[in-house]
Amino acid sequence: MKNKRIQLTAIAGSLLLASAALHAQSNDARAIAERLVDTHFQNSTLSREEQIEELLWFAQAAEPFRGMQINTVAEGLTTHVWERDVLAPAFEELTGIRVTHNIIGEGDVVDNMQTQMQTGRNIYDGYVNDSDAIGTHIRYGTTINLSEAMENEWADFTLPTLDLDDFIGLQYTTGPDGSIYQLPTQQFANLYWFRYDWFQREDLQEQFREIYGYDLGVPTNWTAYENIAEFFTDHVREIDGVRVYGHMDYGRRDPSLGWRFHDSWLSMAGMGSPGIPFGNPVDDWGIRVDEESRPVGASVTRGGGTNAPASVFAMQKAVDWLRDYAPSEAQGMTFGEAGPVPAQGNIAQQIFWYTAFTADMIDPSVAVTDDEGNPLWRMAPSPVGPYWEEGMKVGYQDVGSWTFFDSTPEDRRTAAWLFGQFTTAKTVSLEKLMAGLTPIRESDIFSDQMTEMAPRLGGLVEFYRSPNESMWTPTGTNVPDYPRMAPLWWQNLAPVISGEITPQEGLDNLAGALDNIMARLARANVFEAYPPVLNEERDPEYWLSQPGAPKAKLDDEMPQGTTIPYDQMMEEWMAAGTR
């Protein structure tokens, strides 16, 4: 009896100690959560107490993984550097999970992802991978279906306040089956950029009107863009003693040249089909799918649009504008080298400008801000080409998204899922937006903080508050293997930019290469869903005479130029975006 009492006393003591430890741990977690909110996450659409409760959920959910070390990876954007430098240490302090958030080149991210998918060897526990690869993820059967996981193995590890409906890019990470395969963590668009201060000058307005017969303003079609490019390059030539140019681009034979074209350049001209987000049945790569979402061809001979007249027009304009209206050194530049050039103050406009450069454009030290740090430039909707029609996408958005693979051990994958959610949670997402200017949540876009920042951001907030923002979309589900197929663009189109071959020849080569790789993948039987089933080749005229894409060559590819005053356009956008 005495021994039994001793045992009971010992058990009761152990329970008391465990309870005390849990209580102390809970108090420690609250103290950490409070300090994180007050130190790092003061800007949020949640109240302070809601933030603390959200952080406490992470501390509790991560308990089985405390002490674990995991490796995640992302490309080198300001947003992801902030995730590495601020969010990863905060997550470790809160959860006890040490995250090494590696920042590497975009191409290296894709290469590692492809290797992991092909070999089943775990390289990273979580990837921030562009949603451009959604067509790959839905087909190979190696990517975690997030919708299914959140209902099953991750049911207890999915943030109750994740609020998927608040994400602005979730439609781009969703497969034809309605399942979500990736979770957005950053987003930026490809827009038109111009020197607002120059466009407002009465002397330049008068000169432009005399030459072209209409008003200098934001171009709404490619004819107007070309007219404005010619105007500043050949007629204005110099402003305040500086040689100026009406266009900026890049043309070096480099993987980044592929981004220049497969990031919706052909669809901006009007090559594809109506249908948001990607164009159906012909998407912004020119790939046609059948009613079962199976790719049937990129070449016009198979019903695709990659080498159609609209695409040829788009490539010819890229060549002409780079040669005639951009600084001569642009021909030899890469994406990274060309990006900072407009901030130097000698570029009037750029039709293909990524909003990821916004933070660099508002630095008070650059030539395109005034003495008070306000932008002398603005961003606006991209002009569209002559083949474009209502209901088509207008341009491109990059949506970097958390992606997980079944080759990652389940415990490491779950810990990485917790970190991925942490980087997108409402407690931290507004601070991340203010740091990197790559929004992912509608609630953040409409926050008071972004309203206050808007005048310094040159139109970024207005763009994302407009419902028209949904017309800028990433590469879609028609592309069956993004890592293998994306390099075909720069490899086949670089000779076009350098003048070695014609746009038609380059696009014929590209379309044939896309078809060949799809046929090879189909023969290899590597896909678990939506495999390519290529159409038999037919005379191009058969497809060009059918309604929709691919479209026959227009008699007039350069109609009258049209523009709109920027302030009027912004008023209309803001009115449409009011909620």
Coordinates of C-alpha atoms in Angstrom, one line a residue:
M1 CA 0.0 0.0 0.0
K2 CA 2.8 2.3 0.9
N3 CA 4.6 1.7 -2.4
K4 CA 1.3 2.4 -4.3
R5 CA 0.9 5.7 -2.5
I6 CA 4.5 6.6 -3.4
Q7 CA 3.8 5.7 -7.0
L8 CA 0.7 7.7 -7.1
T9 CA 2.5 10.6 -5.5
A10 CA 5.2 10.4 -8.1
I11 CA 2.7 10.3 -11.0
A12 CA 0.9 13.3 -9.6
G13 CA 4.1 15.1 -9.2
S14 CA 5.1 14.3 -12.8
L15 CA 1.7 15.6 -14.0
L16 CA 2.1 18.7 -12.1
L17 CA 5.6 19.3 -13.5
A18 CA 4.3 18.6 -17.0
S19 CA 1.4 21.0 -16.5
A20 CA 3.7 23.6 -15.1
A21 CA 6.1 23.1 -18.1
L22 CA 3.2 23.5 -20.6
H23 CA 2.0 26.5 -18.7
A24 CA 5.5 28.1 -18.8
Q25 CA 5.9 27.2 -22.4
S26 CA 2.5 28.7 -23.2
N27 CA 3.6 31.9 -21.4
D28 CA 6.9 31.9 -23.2
A29 CA 5.1 31.5 -26.6
R30 CA 2.8 34.4 -25.8
A31 CA 5.7 36.6 -24.8
I32 CA 7.5 35.7 -28.0
A33 CA 4.3 36.3 -30.0
E34 CA 3.8 39.7 -28.4
R35 CA 7.4 40.7 -29.0
L36 CA 7.3 39.7 -32.7
V37 CA 4.1 41.6 -33.3
D38 CA 5.4 44.7 -31.5
T39 CA 8.9 44.5 -33.1
H40 CA 8.3 43.2 -36.7
F41 CA 4.6 43.0 -37.5
Q42 CA 3.0 46.3 -36.4
N43 CA 1.3 46.7 -39.8
S44 CA -1.4 44.1 -40.3
T45 CA -5.1 44.0 -41.2
L46 CA -5.6 42.0 -38.0
S47 CA -5.8 43.5 -34.5
R48 CA -2.9 43.0 -32.2
E49 CA -4.7 40.3 -30.2
E50 CA -5.7 38.5 -33.4
Q51 CA -2.1 38.5 -34.5
I52 CA -0.9 37.1 -31.2
E53 CA -3.6 34.4 -31.4
E54 CA -2.5 33.5 -34.9
L55 CA 1.1 33.2 -33.9
L56 CA 0.2 31.1 -30.9
W57 CA -1.5 28.7 -33.2
F58 CA 1.8 28.3 -35.1
A59 CA 3.7 27.7 -31.8
Q60 CA 1.2 24.9 -30.8
A61 CA 0.9 23.3 -34.3
A62 CA 4.7 23.1 -34.6
E63 CA 5.2 21.3 -31.3
P64 CA 5.8 17.9 -32.9
F65 CA 8.6 19.4 -35.0
R66 CA 10.4 21.5 -32.4
G67 CA 14.1 21.2 -32.9
M68 CA 13.9 20.2 -36.5
Q69 CA 16.0 21.9 -39.2
I70 CA 14.5 22.3 -42.7
N71 CA 15.6 23.8 -46.0
T72 CA 13.4 25.8 -48.3
V73 CA 14.3 27.8 -51.5
A74 CA 13.2 30.8 -53.4
E75 CA 14.5 33.2 -56.1
G76 CA 16.3 36.4 -55.3
L77 CA 13.5 38.9 -55.0
T78 CA 13.3 41.5 -52.2
T79 CA 10.3 39.8 -50.9
H80 CA 12.1 36.4 -50.5
V81 CA 15.1 38.1 -49.0
W82 CA 12.8 39.6 -46.4
E83 CA 11.3 36.2 -45.7
R84 CA 14.8 34.9 -45.2
D85 CA 16.0 37.7 -43.0
V86 CA 12.9 38.5 -41.0
L87 CA 10.4 35.7 -41.2
A88 CA 12.7 32.6 -40.9
P89 CA 14.3 33.8 -37.6
A90 CA 10.9 34.8 -36.3
F91 CA 9.4 31.4 -37.1
E92 CA 12.3 29.7 -35.4
E93 CA 12.0 31.7 -32.3
L94 CA 8.3 31.0 -32.2
T95 CA 8.2 27.3 -33.1
G96 CA 11.7 25.9 -32.5
I97 CA 11.9 24.9 -36.2
R98 CA 15.1 26.2 -37.8
V99 CA 14.5 27.2 -41.5
T100 CA 17.3 27.8 -43.9
H101 CA 15.4 29.8 -46.6
N102 CA 17.9 29.6 -49.5
I103 CA 17.9 32.4 -52.1
I104 CA 19.2 31.3 -55.5
G105 CA 18.7 32.1 -59.1
E106 CA 15.3 31.5 -60.7
G107 CA 16.8 29.0 -63.2
D108 CA 18.5 27.1 -60.4
V109 CA 15.1 26.9 -58.5
V110 CA 13.6 25.3 -61.6
D111 CA 16.6 22.9 -62.1
N112 CA 16.5 21.7 -58.5
M113 CA 12.7 21.2 -58.7
Q114 CA 13.0 19.3 -61.9
T115 CA 15.7 17.1 -60.5
Q116 CA 13.7 16.3 -57.3
M117 CA 10.6 15.5 -59.4
Q118 CA 12.6 13.2 -61.7
T119 CA 14.8 11.4 -59.2
G120 CA 12.6 11.4 -56.1
R121 CA 15.7 12.6 -54.1
N122 CA 14.7 15.3 -51.6
I123 CA 16.7 18.5 -52.2
Y124 CA 14.5 21.1 -50.6
D125 CA 11.6 20.6 -48.2
G126 CA 9.6 23.4 -49.8
Y127 CA 10.0 25.4 -53.0
V128 CA 8.8 28.9 -53.9
N129 CA 8.1 28.0 -57.5
D130 CA 6.4 30.2 -60.1
S131 CA 2.8 29.2 -60.8
D132 CA 4.0 29.0 -64.4
A133 CA 4.7 25.4 -63.7
I134 CA 1.1 24.6 -62.7
G135 CA 0.7 22.5 -65.9
T136 CA 3.7 20.4 -64.8
H137 CA 2.4 20.0 -61.2
I138 CA -1.0 18.7 -62.3
R139 CA 0.4 16.1 -64.6
Y140 CA 3.3 14.3 -63.0
G141 CA 1.6 13.1 -59.8
T142 CA 4.6 14.1 -57.6
T143 CA 3.3 17.5 -56.4
I144 CA 1.3 17.6 -53.2
N145 CA -2.4 18.4 -54.0
L146 CA -2.9 21.1 -51.3
S147 CA -6.7 20.8 -51.4
E148 CA -6.5 17.1 -50.5
A149 CA -3.7 17.5 -48.0
M150 CA -5.5 20.3 -46.1
E151 CA -8.5 17.9 -45.7
N152 CA -6.4 14.9 -44.7
E153 CA -2.8 14.7 -43.4
W154 CA -2.6 18.5 -43.0
A155 CA -6.0 19.0 -41.4
D156 CA -4.4 19.7 -38.0
F157 CA -1.6 21.7 -39.5
T158 CA -3.6 24.2 -41.7
L159 CA -4.0 27.6 -40.2
P160 CA -7.6 28.3 -39.3
T161 CA -7.2 31.9 -40.4
L162 CA -5.4 31.1 -43.7
D163 CA -8.5 32.5 -45.5
L164 CA -7.9 31.2 -49.0
D165 CA -10.6 33.4 -50.5
D166 CA -8.4 36.4 -49.6
F167 CA -5.6 35.3 -51.9
I168 CA -5.6 37.2 -55.3
G169 CA -3.7 34.6 -57.3
L170 CA -5.2 31.3 -56.2
Q171 CA -6.9 30.8 -59.5
Y172 CA -3.5 30.6 -61.1
T173 CA -2.4 27.7 -58.8
T174 CA -5.6 25.7 -59.3
G175 CA -5.8 22.7 -61.7
P176 CA -8.7 21.8 -64.1
D177 CA -9.9 19.5 -61.4
G178 CA -10.5 22.5 -59.1
S179 CA -7.7 21.4 -56.7
I180 CA -5.1 23.9 -55.4
Y181 CA -1.5 22.7 -56.0
Q182 CA 0.5 25.8 -54.9
L183 CA 0.0 28.6 -52.3
P184 CA 0.9 32.1 -53.5
T185 CA 3.5 34.0 -51.5
Q186 CA 4.4 36.9 -53.9
Q187 CA 2.9 38.4 -57.0
F188 CA 4.0 41.1 -59.6
A189 CA 2.7 42.1 -63.0
N190 CA 4.2 43.1 -66.3
L191 CA 2.8 46.6 -67.1
Y192 CA 3.5 49.7 -69.2
W193 CA 5.9 52.3 -67.7
F194 CA 6.4 55.9 -68.7
R195 CA 7.7 59.3 -67.7
Y196 CA 4.6 61.0 -66.5
D197 CA 6.4 64.3 -66.1
W198 CA 7.5 64.3 -69.8
F199 CA 4.1 63.3 -71.0
Q200 CA 2.6 66.3 -69.1
R201 CA 4.8 68.9 -70.8
E202 CA 2.8 71.2 -73.0
D203 CA 5.6 71.8 -75.5
L204 CA 6.0 68.0 -76.0
Q205 CA 2.2 67.5 -76.2
E206 CA 1.9 70.2 -78.9
Q207 CA 4.8 68.8 -80.9
F208 CA 3.4 65.2 -80.7
R209 CA 0.0 66.4 -81.8
E210 CA 1.5 68.3 -84.8
I211 CA 3.4 65.2 -86.0
Y212 CA 0.9 62.4 -85.3
G213 CA -2.5 64.1 -85.2
Y214 CA -3.6 62.9 -81.8
D215 CA -2.8 63.5 -78.2
L216 CA 0.3 62.3 -76.3
G217 CA -1.0 60.0 -73.6
V218 CA -1.0 56.4 -72.4
P219 CA -1.0 54.2 -75.5
T220 CA -3.9 51.8 -75.8
N221 CA -2.6 50.1 -78.9
W222 CA 0.8 49.1 -80.4
T223 CA 0.6 51.8 -83.1
A224 CA 0.5 54.5 -80.5
Y225 CA 3.3 52.9 -78.6
E226 CA 5.4 52.9 -81.7
N227 CA 4.5 56.5 -82.5
I228 CA 5.6 57.6 -79.0
A229 CA 8.8 55.5 -79.3
E230 CA 9.7 57.2 -82.5
F231 CA 8.7 60.6 -81.2
F232 CA 11.1 60.6 -78.2
T233 CA 13.9 58.8 -80.0
D234 CA 13.9 60.7 -83.4
H235 CA 12.1 64.0 -82.8
V236 CA 12.7 65.0 -79.1
R237 CA 16.1 63.3 -78.9
E238 CA 17.3 65.3 -75.9
I239 CA 15.8 66.5 -72.6
D240 CA 17.7 68.7 -70.2
G241 CA 20.9 67.9 -72.1
V242 CA 20.4 64.1 -71.9
R243 CA 19.9 61.9 -75.0
V244 CA 16.6 60.1 -74.5
Y245 CA 15.0 57.1 -76.0
G246 CA 11.4 56.0 -76.6
H247 CA 11.8 52.4 -75.7
M248 CA 13.7 50.0 -73.5
D249 CA 14.2 46.3 -73.8
Y250 CA 17.0 43.6 -73.9
G251 CA 18.2 41.1 -76.4
R252 CA 21.2 39.1 -75.3
R253 CA 21.2 35.4 -76.0
D254 CA 20.5 34.3 -72.4
P255 CA 17.8 32.3 -70.6
S256 CA 16.2 35.5 -69.4
L257 CA 15.4 36.3 -73.1
G258 CA 12.9 33.5 -72.9
W259 CA 11.0 35.3 -70.1
R260 CA 10.8 38.3 -72.4
F261 CA 8.6 36.3 -74.8
H262 CA 6.9 33.5 -73.1
D263 CA 5.7 35.9 -70.4
S264 CA 2.7 36.7 -72.6
W265 CA 4.3 38.8 -75.4
L266 CA 2.4 36.9 -78.1
S267 CA -0.9 37.2 -76.3
M268 CA -0.4 40.9 -75.8
A269 CA -0.5 41.1 -79.6
G270 CA -3.7 39.0 -79.6
M271 CA -2.4 35.6 -80.7
G272 CA -4.5 33.4 -78.4
S273 CA -8.1 32.8 -77.5
P274 CA -10.4 34.7 -75.2
G275 CA -10.8 33.3 -71.7
I276 CA -9.4 34.3 -68.4
P277 CA -7.0 33.3 -66.9
F278 CA -5.1 31.6 -69.7
G279 CA -7.0 31.5 -73.0
N280 CA -9.0 28.6 -74.1
P281 CA -8.5 26.5 -76.2
V282 CA -5.3 28.4 -77.3
D283 CA -3.2 29.9 -74.5
D284 CA -0.5 32.5 -74.3
W285 CA 2.2 30.1 -75.5
G286 CA 0.1 29.2 -78.5
I287 CA -0.6 25.7 -77.2
R288 CA -4.1 24.4 -78.0
V289 CA -5.8 21.9 -75.7
D290 CA -8.9 19.7 -76.3
E291 CA -12.0 19.6 -74.2
E292 CA -10.2 17.3 -71.7
S293 CA -7.3 19.7 -71.2
R294 CA -4.9 17.6 -73.2
P295 CA -2.4 19.6 -75.3
V296 CA -2.9 18.9 -79.0
G297 CA -0.3 21.2 -80.6
A298 CA 1.5 24.5 -80.7
S299 CA 2.1 24.7 -84.5
V300 CA -0.6 26.3 -86.7
T301 CA -0.7 23.0 -88.6
R302 CA -2.0 21.4 -85.5
G303 CA -4.4 24.2 -84.5
G304 CA -1.9 26.1 -82.3
G305 CA -0.9 29.7 -82.5
T306 CA 2.9 29.8 -81.6
N307 CA 3.9 30.5 -85.2
A308 CA 0.6 32.2 -86.3
P309 CA 0.5 35.6 -88.1
A310 CA -0.2 37.4 -84.8
S311 CA 2.9 35.9 -83.3
V312 CA 5.0 36.8 -86.2
F313 CA 3.8 40.4 -85.9
A314 CA 4.6 40.4 -82.2
M315 CA 8.2 39.2 -82.8
Q316 CA 8.8 41.6 -85.7
K317 CA 7.8 44.5 -83.4
A318 CA 10.1 43.3 -80.7
V319 CA 13.0 43.3 -83.2
D320 CA 12.1 46.6 -84.8
W321 CA 11.6 48.5 -81.6
L322 CA 14.8 47.2 -80.0
R323 CA 16.8 48.2 -83.0
D324 CA 15.2 51.5 -83.8
Y325 CA 14.1 53.1 -80.5
A326 CA 16.2 51.6 -77.6
P327 CA 19.8 52.5 -76.6
S328 CA 22.2 50.5 -78.7
E329 CA 23.6 48.7 -75.7
A330 CA 20.2 47.2 -74.9
Q331 CA 20.8 44.6 -77.7
G332 CA 23.5 43.0 -75.6
M333 CA 21.8 43.2 -72.2
T334 CA 20.1 40.5 -70.1
F335 CA 17.0 41.0 -68.0
G336 CA 18.9 41.9 -64.9
E337 CA 21.1 44.4 -66.7
A338 CA 18.3 46.1 -68.5
G339 CA 16.0 46.4 -65.5
P340 CA 17.7 49.3 -63.8
V341 CA 18.1 51.4 -66.9
P342 CA 14.8 53.3 -66.9
A343 CA 15.7 54.6 -63.4
Q344 CA 18.7 56.3 -64.9
G345 CA 16.4 58.9 -66.4
N346 CA 16.8 58.6 -70.2
I347 CA 13.9 56.3 -71.1
A348 CA 10.5 57.7 -72.0
Q349 CA 8.4 54.5 -71.9
Q350 CA 8.7 50.7 -71.7
I351 CA 5.9 48.4 -72.9
F352 CA 7.2 45.4 -71.0
W353 CA 8.1 46.5 -67.5
Y354 CA 7.9 44.3 -64.3
T355 CA 6.3 45.9 -61.2
A356 CA 9.0 44.0 -59.2
F357 CA 11.2 47.0 -60.0
T358 CA 8.9 49.4 -58.2
A359 CA 11.0 49.5 -55.0
D360 CA 14.1 50.4 -57.1
M361 CA 12.2 53.2 -58.9
I362 CA 11.1 55.0 -55.7
D363 CA 14.6 55.3 -54.2
P364 CA 15.2 59.1 -53.6
S365 CA 18.6 58.7 -55.1
V366 CA 17.5 57.7 -58.6
A367 CA 16.9 60.2 -61.5
V368 CA 13.2 59.4 -61.8
T369 CA 12.0 60.8 -58.5
D370 CA 11.7 64.5 -57.5
D371 CA 13.4 66.3 -54.6
E372 CA 10.8 64.9 -52.2
G373 CA 11.1 61.3 -53.4
N374 CA 7.9 61.3 -55.4
P375 CA 7.9 59.3 -58.7
L376 CA 8.2 61.2 -61.9
W377 CA 6.9 58.1 -63.7
R378 CA 3.8 56.0 -63.7
M379 CA 2.7 52.5 -64.5
A380 CA -0.4 51.8 -66.6
P381 CA -2.2 49.0 -68.4
S382 CA -0.2 47.6 -71.3
P383 CA -1.3 48.5 -74.8
V384 CA -2.6 45.7 -76.9
G385 CA -1.9 44.6 -80.4
P386 CA -4.2 44.5 -83.4
Y387 CA -5.2 40.8 -83.0
W388 CA -6.3 41.3 -79.4
E389 CA -10.1 41.1 -78.7
E390 CA -12.3 41.6 -75.6
G391 CA -12.1 38.7 -73.2
M392 CA -8.4 38.0 -73.8
K393 CA -5.7 38.4 -71.2
V394 CA -3.7 41.6 -71.5
G395 CA -0.4 40.7 -70.0
Y396 CA 1.6 38.6 -67.5
Q397 CA 1.7 38.2 -63.8
D398 CA 4.4 36.3 -61.9
V399 CA 3.0 34.3 -58.9
G400 CA 5.7 32.8 -56.8
S401 CA 4.0 30.0 -54.8
W402 CA 4.8 27.4 -52.2
T403 CA 5.1 24.0 -53.8
F404 CA 5.7 20.6 -52.0
F405 CA 6.6 17.2 -53.3
D406 CA 5.8 13.7 -52.2
S407 CA 9.6 12.8 -52.3
T408 CA 10.1 15.0 -49.2
P409 CA 9.7 13.1 -45.9
E410 CA 6.3 13.8 -44.4
D411 CA 7.5 15.4 -41.2
R412 CA 9.9 17.7 -43.0
R413 CA 7.2 18.5 -45.6
T414 CA 4.7 19.3 -42.9
A415 CA 7.1 21.6 -41.1
A416 CA 7.8 23.4 -44.4
W417 CA 4.0 23.7 -44.9
L418 CA 3.8 25.5 -41.6
F419 CA 6.6 27.9 -42.6
G420 CA 5.0 28.5 -46.0
Q421 CA 1.7 29.4 -44.3
F422 CA 3.6 31.6 -41.8
T423 CA 5.1 33.7 -44.7
T424 CA 1.5 34.3 -46.1
A425 CA -0.4 34.7 -42.8
K426 CA -2.3 37.9 -42.2
T427 CA -0.1 38.6 -39.2
V428 CA 2.9 39.1 -41.5
S429 CA 1.6 39.6 -45.1
L430 CA 1.0 43.4 -45.0
E431 CA 4.5 44.0 -43.6
K432 CA 5.9 41.8 -46.3
L433 CA 3.9 43.7 -48.9
M434 CA 5.3 47.0 -47.7
A435 CA 8.8 45.6 -47.8
G436 CA 8.7 43.9 -51.2
L437 CA 5.7 45.4 -53.0
T438 CA 4.5 42.0 -54.2
P439 CA 0.9 41.6 -52.9
I440 CA -0.9 38.3 -52.4
R441 CA -3.9 39.3 -50.3
E442 CA -6.9 41.5 -51.3
S443 CA -7.2 42.6 -47.6
D444 CA -3.7 44.0 -47.7
I445 CA -4.2 45.8 -51.0
F446 CA -7.2 47.6 -49.7
S447 CA -5.6 48.4 -46.3
D448 CA -5.2 52.0 -45.0
Q449 CA -1.4 51.5 -45.1
M450 CA -1.4 50.9 -48.9
T451 CA -3.8 53.8 -49.4
E452 CA -1.2 56.0 -47.7
M453 CA 1.6 54.6 -49.7
A454 CA -0.2 54.7 -53.1
P455 CA 1.0 58.2 -54.2
R456 CA 4.6 57.1 -54.0
L457 CA 4.1 53.9 -55.9
G458 CA 3.3 55.2 -59.3
G459 CA 0.0 53.3 -59.9
L460 CA 0.8 50.0 -58.3
V461 CA -2.0 50.2 -55.7
E462 CA -4.5 51.4 -58.2
F463 CA -3.7 48.6 -60.5
Y464 CA -4.2 45.9 -57.9
R465 CA -7.4 47.5 -56.6
S466 CA -8.9 47.4 -60.1
P467 CA -10.9 44.4 -61.1
N468 CA -9.1 44.6 -64.4
E469 CA -6.0 43.3 -62.6
S470 CA -7.3 39.8 -63.3
M471 CA -6.6 40.2 -67.0
W472 CA -2.8 39.9 -66.3
T473 CA -2.2 36.2 -65.7
P474 CA 0.7 33.7 -65.6
T475 CA 1.5 30.8 -67.8
G476 CA -1.3 28.3 -67.5
T477 CA -2.2 24.7 -67.4
N478 CA -1.8 24.1 -71.2
V479 CA 2.0 23.8 -70.8
P480 CA 2.6 20.2 -69.8
D481 CA 6.3 20.4 -68.7
Y482 CA 7.5 24.0 -68.0
P483 CA 11.1 23.1 -67.0
R484 CA 11.7 21.3 -70.2
M485 CA 9.8 23.6 -72.5
A486 CA 10.6 27.1 -71.3
P487 CA 14.2 27.0 -72.5
L488 CA 13.0 26.4 -76.1
W489 CA 11.9 30.0 -76.2
W490 CA 15.2 31.7 -75.8
Q491 CA 17.1 29.0 -77.7
N492 CA 14.9 29.5 -80.8
L493 CA 14.1 33.2 -80.6
A494 CA 17.6 34.6 -79.8
P495 CA 18.6 34.2 -83.5
V496 CA 15.5 36.3 -84.4
I497 CA 16.5 39.1 -82.1
S498 CA 20.1 39.1 -83.5
G499 CA 18.8 39.1 -87.1
E500 CA 20.2 35.7 -88.1
I501 CA 16.7 34.4 -89.1
T502 CA 13.3 35.9 -89.6
P503 CA 10.5 36.0 -87.0
Q504 CA 8.6 33.4 -89.1
E505 CA 11.6 31.1 -89.2
G506 CA 12.2 31.4 -85.5
L507 CA 8.6 30.8 -84.5
D508 CA 8.3 27.9 -86.9
N509 CA 11.4 26.4 -85.2
L510 CA 9.9 27.1 -81.7
A511 CA 6.5 25.6 -82.5
G512 CA 8.1 22.5 -84.0
A513 CA 10.3 22.1 -80.9
L514 CA 7.3 22.5 -78.6
D515 CA 5.4 19.9 -80.5
N516 CA 8.3 17.5 -80.6
I517 CA 8.9 17.6 -76.9
M518 CA 5.2 17.1 -76.2
A519 CA 5.1 14.1 -78.5
R520 CA 8.2 12.7 -76.9
L521 CA 6.7 13.1 -73.4
A522 CA 3.5 11.5 -74.5
R523 CA 5.4 8.5 -75.9
A524 CA 7.3 8.1 -72.7
N525 CA 4.0 7.9 -70.8
V526 CA 5.3 10.0 -67.9
F527 CA 2.1 11.9 -67.1
E528 CA -0.5 10.7 -64.6
A529 CA -3.1 13.1 -66.0
Y530 CA -3.9 15.3 -69.1
P531 CA -1.2 13.9 -71.4
P532 CA -0.6 15.5 -74.8
V533 CA -2.5 13.9 -77.7
L534 CA -1.2 15.8 -80.7
N535 CA -3.5 16.6 -83.7
E536 CA -2.5 15.3 -87.1
E537 CA -0.9 18.1 -89.1
R538 CA -3.1 19.9 -91.7
D539 CA -2.8 22.7 -94.1
P540 CA -2.4 25.9 -92.1
E541 CA -5.2 27.5 -94.1
Y542 CA -7.6 25.0 -92.6
W543 CA -7.0 26.3 -89.1
L544 CA -6.6 30.0 -90.1
S545 CA -10.0 29.9 -91.7
Q546 CA -11.7 28.6 -88.6
P547 CA -13.2 31.0 -86.0
G548 CA -10.9 32.1 -83.2
A549 CA -7.2 31.3 -82.8
P550 CA -5.0 30.8 -84.7
K551 CA -6.1 34.0 -86.6
A552 CA -5.4 34.8 -90.3
K553 CA -3.1 37.7 -91.1
L554 CA -4.9 41.1 -90.9
D555 CA -4.8 43.5 -93.9
D556 CA -3.9 46.3 -91.6
E557 CA -1.8 45.4 -88.6
M558 CA -1.1 49.1 -87.7
P559 CA -4.4 50.9 -87.3
Q560 CA -4.7 54.5 -86.1
G561 CA -2.9 55.1 -82.9
T562 CA -5.0 55.7 -79.8
T563 CA -4.2 57.1 -76.4
I564 CA -5.9 58.1 -73.1
P565 CA -4.9 60.7 -70.5
Y566 CA -3.3 58.9 -67.6
D567 CA -5.3 60.8 -64.9
Q568 CA -8.6 59.9 -66.7
M569 CA -7.6 56.3 -66.9
M570 CA -6.7 56.1 -63.2
E571 CA -10.0 57.7 -62.2
E572 CA -11.9 55.0 -64.1
W573 CA -9.8 52.3 -62.6
M574 CA -10.2 53.6 -59.1
A575 CA -13.9 53.9 -59.5
A576 CA -14.1 50.4 -60.8
G577 CA -12.0 49.1 -57.9
T578 CA -14.0 50.8 -55.1
R579 CA -15.5 48.4 -52.7

